[in-house]
Short mmCIF file of N, CA and C in Angstrom, two decimals:
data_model
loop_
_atom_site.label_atom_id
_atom_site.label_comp_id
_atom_site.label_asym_id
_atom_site.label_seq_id
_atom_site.Cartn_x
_atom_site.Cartn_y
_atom_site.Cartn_z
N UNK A 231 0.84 -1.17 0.00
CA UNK A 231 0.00 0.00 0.00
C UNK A 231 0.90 1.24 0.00
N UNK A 232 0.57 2.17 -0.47
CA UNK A 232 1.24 3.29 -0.88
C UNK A 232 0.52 4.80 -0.16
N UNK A 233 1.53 5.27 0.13
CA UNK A 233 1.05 6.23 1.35
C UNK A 233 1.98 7.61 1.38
N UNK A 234 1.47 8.44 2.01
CA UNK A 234 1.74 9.76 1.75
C UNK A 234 1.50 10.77 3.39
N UNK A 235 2.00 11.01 4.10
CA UNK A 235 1.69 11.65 5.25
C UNK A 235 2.39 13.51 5.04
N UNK A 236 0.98 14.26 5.21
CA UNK A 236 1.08 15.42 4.92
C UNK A 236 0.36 16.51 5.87
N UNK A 237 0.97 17.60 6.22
CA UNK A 237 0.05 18.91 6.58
C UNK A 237 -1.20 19.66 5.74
N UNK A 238 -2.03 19.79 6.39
CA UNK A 238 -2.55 20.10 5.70
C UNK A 238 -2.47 21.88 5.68
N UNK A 239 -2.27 22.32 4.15
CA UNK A 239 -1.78 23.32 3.89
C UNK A 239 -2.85 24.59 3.96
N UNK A 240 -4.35 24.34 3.79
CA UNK A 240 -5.16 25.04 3.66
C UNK A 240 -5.48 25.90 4.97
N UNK A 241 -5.42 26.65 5.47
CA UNK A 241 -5.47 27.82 6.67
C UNK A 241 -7.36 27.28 7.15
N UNK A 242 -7.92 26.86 6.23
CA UNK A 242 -9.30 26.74 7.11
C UNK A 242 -9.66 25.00 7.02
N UNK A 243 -8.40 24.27 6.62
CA UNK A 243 -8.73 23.13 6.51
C UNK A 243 -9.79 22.29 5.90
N UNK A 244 -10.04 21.18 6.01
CA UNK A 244 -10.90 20.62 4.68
C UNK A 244 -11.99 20.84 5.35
N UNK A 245 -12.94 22.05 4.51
CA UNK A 245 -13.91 22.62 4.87
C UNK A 245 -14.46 22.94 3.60
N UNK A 246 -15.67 23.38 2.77
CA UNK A 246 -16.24 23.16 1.97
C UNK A 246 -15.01 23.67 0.80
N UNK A 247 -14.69 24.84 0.12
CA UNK A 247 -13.89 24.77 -0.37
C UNK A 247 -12.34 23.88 -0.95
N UNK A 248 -12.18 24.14 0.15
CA UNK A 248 -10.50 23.15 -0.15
C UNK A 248 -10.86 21.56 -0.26
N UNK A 249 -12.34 21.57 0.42
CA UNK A 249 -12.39 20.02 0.52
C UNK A 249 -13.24 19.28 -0.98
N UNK A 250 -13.64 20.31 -1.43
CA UNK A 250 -14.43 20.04 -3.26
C UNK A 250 -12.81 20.26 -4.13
N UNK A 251 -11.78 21.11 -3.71
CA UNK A 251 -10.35 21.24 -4.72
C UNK A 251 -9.66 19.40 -4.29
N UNK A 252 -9.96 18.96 -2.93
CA UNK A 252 -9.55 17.91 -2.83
C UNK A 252 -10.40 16.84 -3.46
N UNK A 253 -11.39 16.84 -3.36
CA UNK A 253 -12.62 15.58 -4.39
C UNK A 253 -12.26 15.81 -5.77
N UNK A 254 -12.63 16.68 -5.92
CA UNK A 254 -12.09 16.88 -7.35
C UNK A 254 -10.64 16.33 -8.08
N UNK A 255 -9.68 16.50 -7.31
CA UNK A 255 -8.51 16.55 -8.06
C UNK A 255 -8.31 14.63 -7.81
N UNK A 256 -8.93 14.35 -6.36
CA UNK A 256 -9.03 12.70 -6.36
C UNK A 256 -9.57 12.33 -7.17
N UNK A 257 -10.65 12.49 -7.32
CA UNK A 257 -11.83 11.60 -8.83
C UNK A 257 -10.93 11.82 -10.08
N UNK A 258 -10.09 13.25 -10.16
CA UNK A 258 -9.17 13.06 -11.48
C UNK A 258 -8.12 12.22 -11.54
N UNK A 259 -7.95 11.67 -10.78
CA UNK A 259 -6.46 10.72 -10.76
C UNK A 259 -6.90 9.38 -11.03
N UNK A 260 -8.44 9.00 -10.91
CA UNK A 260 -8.21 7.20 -11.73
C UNK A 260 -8.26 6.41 -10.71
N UNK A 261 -7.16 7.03 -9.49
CA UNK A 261 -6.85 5.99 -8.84
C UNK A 261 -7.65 6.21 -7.51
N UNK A 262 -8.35 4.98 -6.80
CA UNK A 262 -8.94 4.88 -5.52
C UNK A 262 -7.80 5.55 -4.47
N UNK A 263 -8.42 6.57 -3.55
CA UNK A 263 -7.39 7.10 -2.55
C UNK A 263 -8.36 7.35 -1.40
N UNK A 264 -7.25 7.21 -0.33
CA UNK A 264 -8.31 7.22 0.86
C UNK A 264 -7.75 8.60 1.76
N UNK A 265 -8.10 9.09 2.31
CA UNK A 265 -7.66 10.25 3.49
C UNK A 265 -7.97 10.03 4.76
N UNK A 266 -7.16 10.09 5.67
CA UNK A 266 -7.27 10.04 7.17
C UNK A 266 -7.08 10.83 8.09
N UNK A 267 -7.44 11.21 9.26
CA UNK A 267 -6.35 12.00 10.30
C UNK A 267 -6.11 10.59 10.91
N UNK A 268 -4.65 11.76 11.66
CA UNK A 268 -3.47 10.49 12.01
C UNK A 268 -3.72 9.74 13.22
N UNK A 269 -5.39 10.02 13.74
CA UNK A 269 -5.76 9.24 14.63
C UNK A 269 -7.09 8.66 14.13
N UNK A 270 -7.41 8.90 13.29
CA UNK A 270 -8.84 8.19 12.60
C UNK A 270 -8.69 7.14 11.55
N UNK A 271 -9.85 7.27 11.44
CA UNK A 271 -10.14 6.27 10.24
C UNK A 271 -10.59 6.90 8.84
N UNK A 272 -9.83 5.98 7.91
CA UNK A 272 -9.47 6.15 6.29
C UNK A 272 -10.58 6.45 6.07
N UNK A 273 -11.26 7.53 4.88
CA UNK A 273 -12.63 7.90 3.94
C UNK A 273 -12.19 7.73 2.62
N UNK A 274 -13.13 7.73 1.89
CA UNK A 274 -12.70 8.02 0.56
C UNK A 274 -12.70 9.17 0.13
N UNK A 275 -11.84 10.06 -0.24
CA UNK A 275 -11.08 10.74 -1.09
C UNK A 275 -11.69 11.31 -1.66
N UNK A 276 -12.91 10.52 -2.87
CA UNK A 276 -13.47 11.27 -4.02
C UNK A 276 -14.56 11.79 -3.37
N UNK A 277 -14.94 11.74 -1.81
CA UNK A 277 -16.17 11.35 -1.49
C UNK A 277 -16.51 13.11 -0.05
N UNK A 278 -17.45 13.94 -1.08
CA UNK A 278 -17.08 15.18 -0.31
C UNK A 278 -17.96 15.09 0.72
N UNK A 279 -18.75 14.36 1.35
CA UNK A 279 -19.95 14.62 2.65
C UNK A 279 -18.13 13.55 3.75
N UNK A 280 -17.76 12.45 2.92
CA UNK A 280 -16.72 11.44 3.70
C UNK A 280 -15.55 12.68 4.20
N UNK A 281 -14.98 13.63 3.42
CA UNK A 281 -13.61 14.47 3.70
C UNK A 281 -14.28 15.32 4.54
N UNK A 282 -15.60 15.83 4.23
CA UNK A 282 -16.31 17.24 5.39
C UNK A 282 -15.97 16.33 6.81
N UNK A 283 -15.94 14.87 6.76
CA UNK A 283 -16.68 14.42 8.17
C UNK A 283 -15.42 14.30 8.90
N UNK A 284 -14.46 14.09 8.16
CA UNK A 284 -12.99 14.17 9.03
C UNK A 284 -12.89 15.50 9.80
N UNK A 285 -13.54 16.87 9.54
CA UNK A 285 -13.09 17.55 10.46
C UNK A 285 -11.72 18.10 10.75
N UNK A 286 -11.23 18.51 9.41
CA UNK A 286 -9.59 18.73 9.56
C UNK A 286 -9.28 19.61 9.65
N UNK A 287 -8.48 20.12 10.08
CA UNK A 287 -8.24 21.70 10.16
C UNK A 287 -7.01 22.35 9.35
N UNK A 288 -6.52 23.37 9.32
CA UNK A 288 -5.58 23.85 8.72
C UNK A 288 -4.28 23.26 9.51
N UNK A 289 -3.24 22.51 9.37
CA UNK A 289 -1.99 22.23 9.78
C UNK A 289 -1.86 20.48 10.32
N UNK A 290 -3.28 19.96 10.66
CA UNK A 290 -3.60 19.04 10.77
C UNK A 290 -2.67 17.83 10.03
N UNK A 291 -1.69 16.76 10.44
CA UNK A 291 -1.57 15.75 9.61
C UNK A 291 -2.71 15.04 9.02
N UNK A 292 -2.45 14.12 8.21
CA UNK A 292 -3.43 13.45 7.22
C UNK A 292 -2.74 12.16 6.65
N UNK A 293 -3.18 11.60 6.58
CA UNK A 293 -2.36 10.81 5.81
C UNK A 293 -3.48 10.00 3.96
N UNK A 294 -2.62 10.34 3.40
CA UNK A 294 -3.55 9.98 1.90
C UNK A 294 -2.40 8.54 1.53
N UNK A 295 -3.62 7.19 1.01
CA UNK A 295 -3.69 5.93 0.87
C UNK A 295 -4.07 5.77 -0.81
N UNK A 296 -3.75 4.56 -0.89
CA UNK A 296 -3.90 4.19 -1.81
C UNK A 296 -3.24 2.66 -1.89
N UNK A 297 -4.37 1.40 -2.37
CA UNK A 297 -3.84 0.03 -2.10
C UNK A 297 -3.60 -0.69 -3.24
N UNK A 298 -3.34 0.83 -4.18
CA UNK A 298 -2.86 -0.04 -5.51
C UNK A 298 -0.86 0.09 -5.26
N UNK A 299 0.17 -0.22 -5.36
CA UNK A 299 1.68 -0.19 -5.39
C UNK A 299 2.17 0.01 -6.65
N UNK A 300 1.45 0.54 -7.72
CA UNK A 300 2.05 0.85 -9.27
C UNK A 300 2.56 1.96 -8.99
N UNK A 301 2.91 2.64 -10.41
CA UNK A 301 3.59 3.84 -10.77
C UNK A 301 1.84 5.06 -10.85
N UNK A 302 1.29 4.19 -10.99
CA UNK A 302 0.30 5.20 -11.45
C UNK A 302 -0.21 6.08 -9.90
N UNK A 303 -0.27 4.91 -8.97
CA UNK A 303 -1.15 5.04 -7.09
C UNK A 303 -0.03 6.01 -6.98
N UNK A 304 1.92 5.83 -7.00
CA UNK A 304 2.58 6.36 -6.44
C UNK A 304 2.49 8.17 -6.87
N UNK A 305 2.50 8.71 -7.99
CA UNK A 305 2.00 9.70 -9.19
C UNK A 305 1.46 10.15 -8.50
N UNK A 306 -0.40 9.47 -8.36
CA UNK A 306 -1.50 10.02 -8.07
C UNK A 306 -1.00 10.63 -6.62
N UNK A 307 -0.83 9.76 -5.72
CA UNK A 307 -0.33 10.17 -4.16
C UNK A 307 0.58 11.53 -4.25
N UNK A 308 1.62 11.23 -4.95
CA UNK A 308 2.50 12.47 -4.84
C UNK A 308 1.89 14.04 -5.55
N UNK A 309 0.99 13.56 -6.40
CA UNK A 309 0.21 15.07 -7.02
C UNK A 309 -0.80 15.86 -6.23
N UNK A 310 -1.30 14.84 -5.01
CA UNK A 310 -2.36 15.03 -4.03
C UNK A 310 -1.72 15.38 -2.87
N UNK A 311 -0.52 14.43 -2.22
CA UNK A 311 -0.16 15.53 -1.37
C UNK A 311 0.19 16.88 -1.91
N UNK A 312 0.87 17.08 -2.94
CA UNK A 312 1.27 18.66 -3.17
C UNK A 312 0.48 19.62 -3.05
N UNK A 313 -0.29 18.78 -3.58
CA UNK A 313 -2.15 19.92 -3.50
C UNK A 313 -2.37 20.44 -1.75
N UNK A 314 -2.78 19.12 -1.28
CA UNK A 314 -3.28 19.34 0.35
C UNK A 314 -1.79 20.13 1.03
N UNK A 315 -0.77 19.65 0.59
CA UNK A 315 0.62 20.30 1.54
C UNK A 315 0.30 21.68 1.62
N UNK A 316 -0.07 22.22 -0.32
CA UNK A 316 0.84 23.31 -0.07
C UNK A 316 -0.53 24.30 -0.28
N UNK A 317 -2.06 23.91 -0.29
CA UNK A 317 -3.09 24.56 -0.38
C UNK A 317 -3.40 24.95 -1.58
N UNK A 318 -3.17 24.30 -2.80
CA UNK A 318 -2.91 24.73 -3.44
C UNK A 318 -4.49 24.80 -4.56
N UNK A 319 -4.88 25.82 -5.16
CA UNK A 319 -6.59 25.80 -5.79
C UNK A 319 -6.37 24.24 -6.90
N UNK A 320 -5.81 23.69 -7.07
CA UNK A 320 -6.28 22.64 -8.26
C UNK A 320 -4.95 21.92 -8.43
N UNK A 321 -5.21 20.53 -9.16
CA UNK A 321 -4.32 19.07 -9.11
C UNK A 321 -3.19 19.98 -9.88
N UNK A 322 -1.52 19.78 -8.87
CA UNK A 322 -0.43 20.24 -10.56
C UNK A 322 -0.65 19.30 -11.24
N UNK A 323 -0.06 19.38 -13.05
CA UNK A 323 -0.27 18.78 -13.87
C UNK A 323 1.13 17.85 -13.93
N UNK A 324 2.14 18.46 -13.13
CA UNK A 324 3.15 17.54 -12.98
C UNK A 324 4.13 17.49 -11.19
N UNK A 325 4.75 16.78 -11.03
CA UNK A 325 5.46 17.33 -9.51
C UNK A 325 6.93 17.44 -9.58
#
């Protein structure tokens, strides 16, 4: 499983905004990804009522999953943390 542990970069945390730039840019990657805080339990990713319910805040660790081990899960992971790290409005197109 392939994994990614990150801050979360957004100042108001995954809250309606940042948390539709995060669904969004998951459903664009193909690949199944899950999001956590570093004391909870995994949601899905693409899934915006599942990311509202985590409750995350701005600086918050997270950790983003994925139980595929290709090149494609590792990609997807590393384009998604950059996003959540660095707050960023939409998926980069490369890292």
């Amino acid at each position: 499983m392939a994994e990614r542990r990150v801050s979360i970069g957004w100042a108001e945390g995954l809250h309606a905004r940042p948390a539709s730039i995060l669904v969004r840019a998951a459903m664009a990657t193909g690949v199944p990804v899950t999001i956590a805080r570093q004391d909870g339990h995994a949601v899905n990713a693409a899934s915006m009522l599942a990311v509202l319910s985590l409750g995350a805040e701005g600086g918050d660790e997270v950790v983003l999953a994925s139980g595929a081990d290709d090149a494609a899960a590792e990609a997807a992971l590393d384009r998604l943390a950059k996003l959540v790290s660095e707050g960023l409005e939409e998926l980069p197109e490369t890292v």
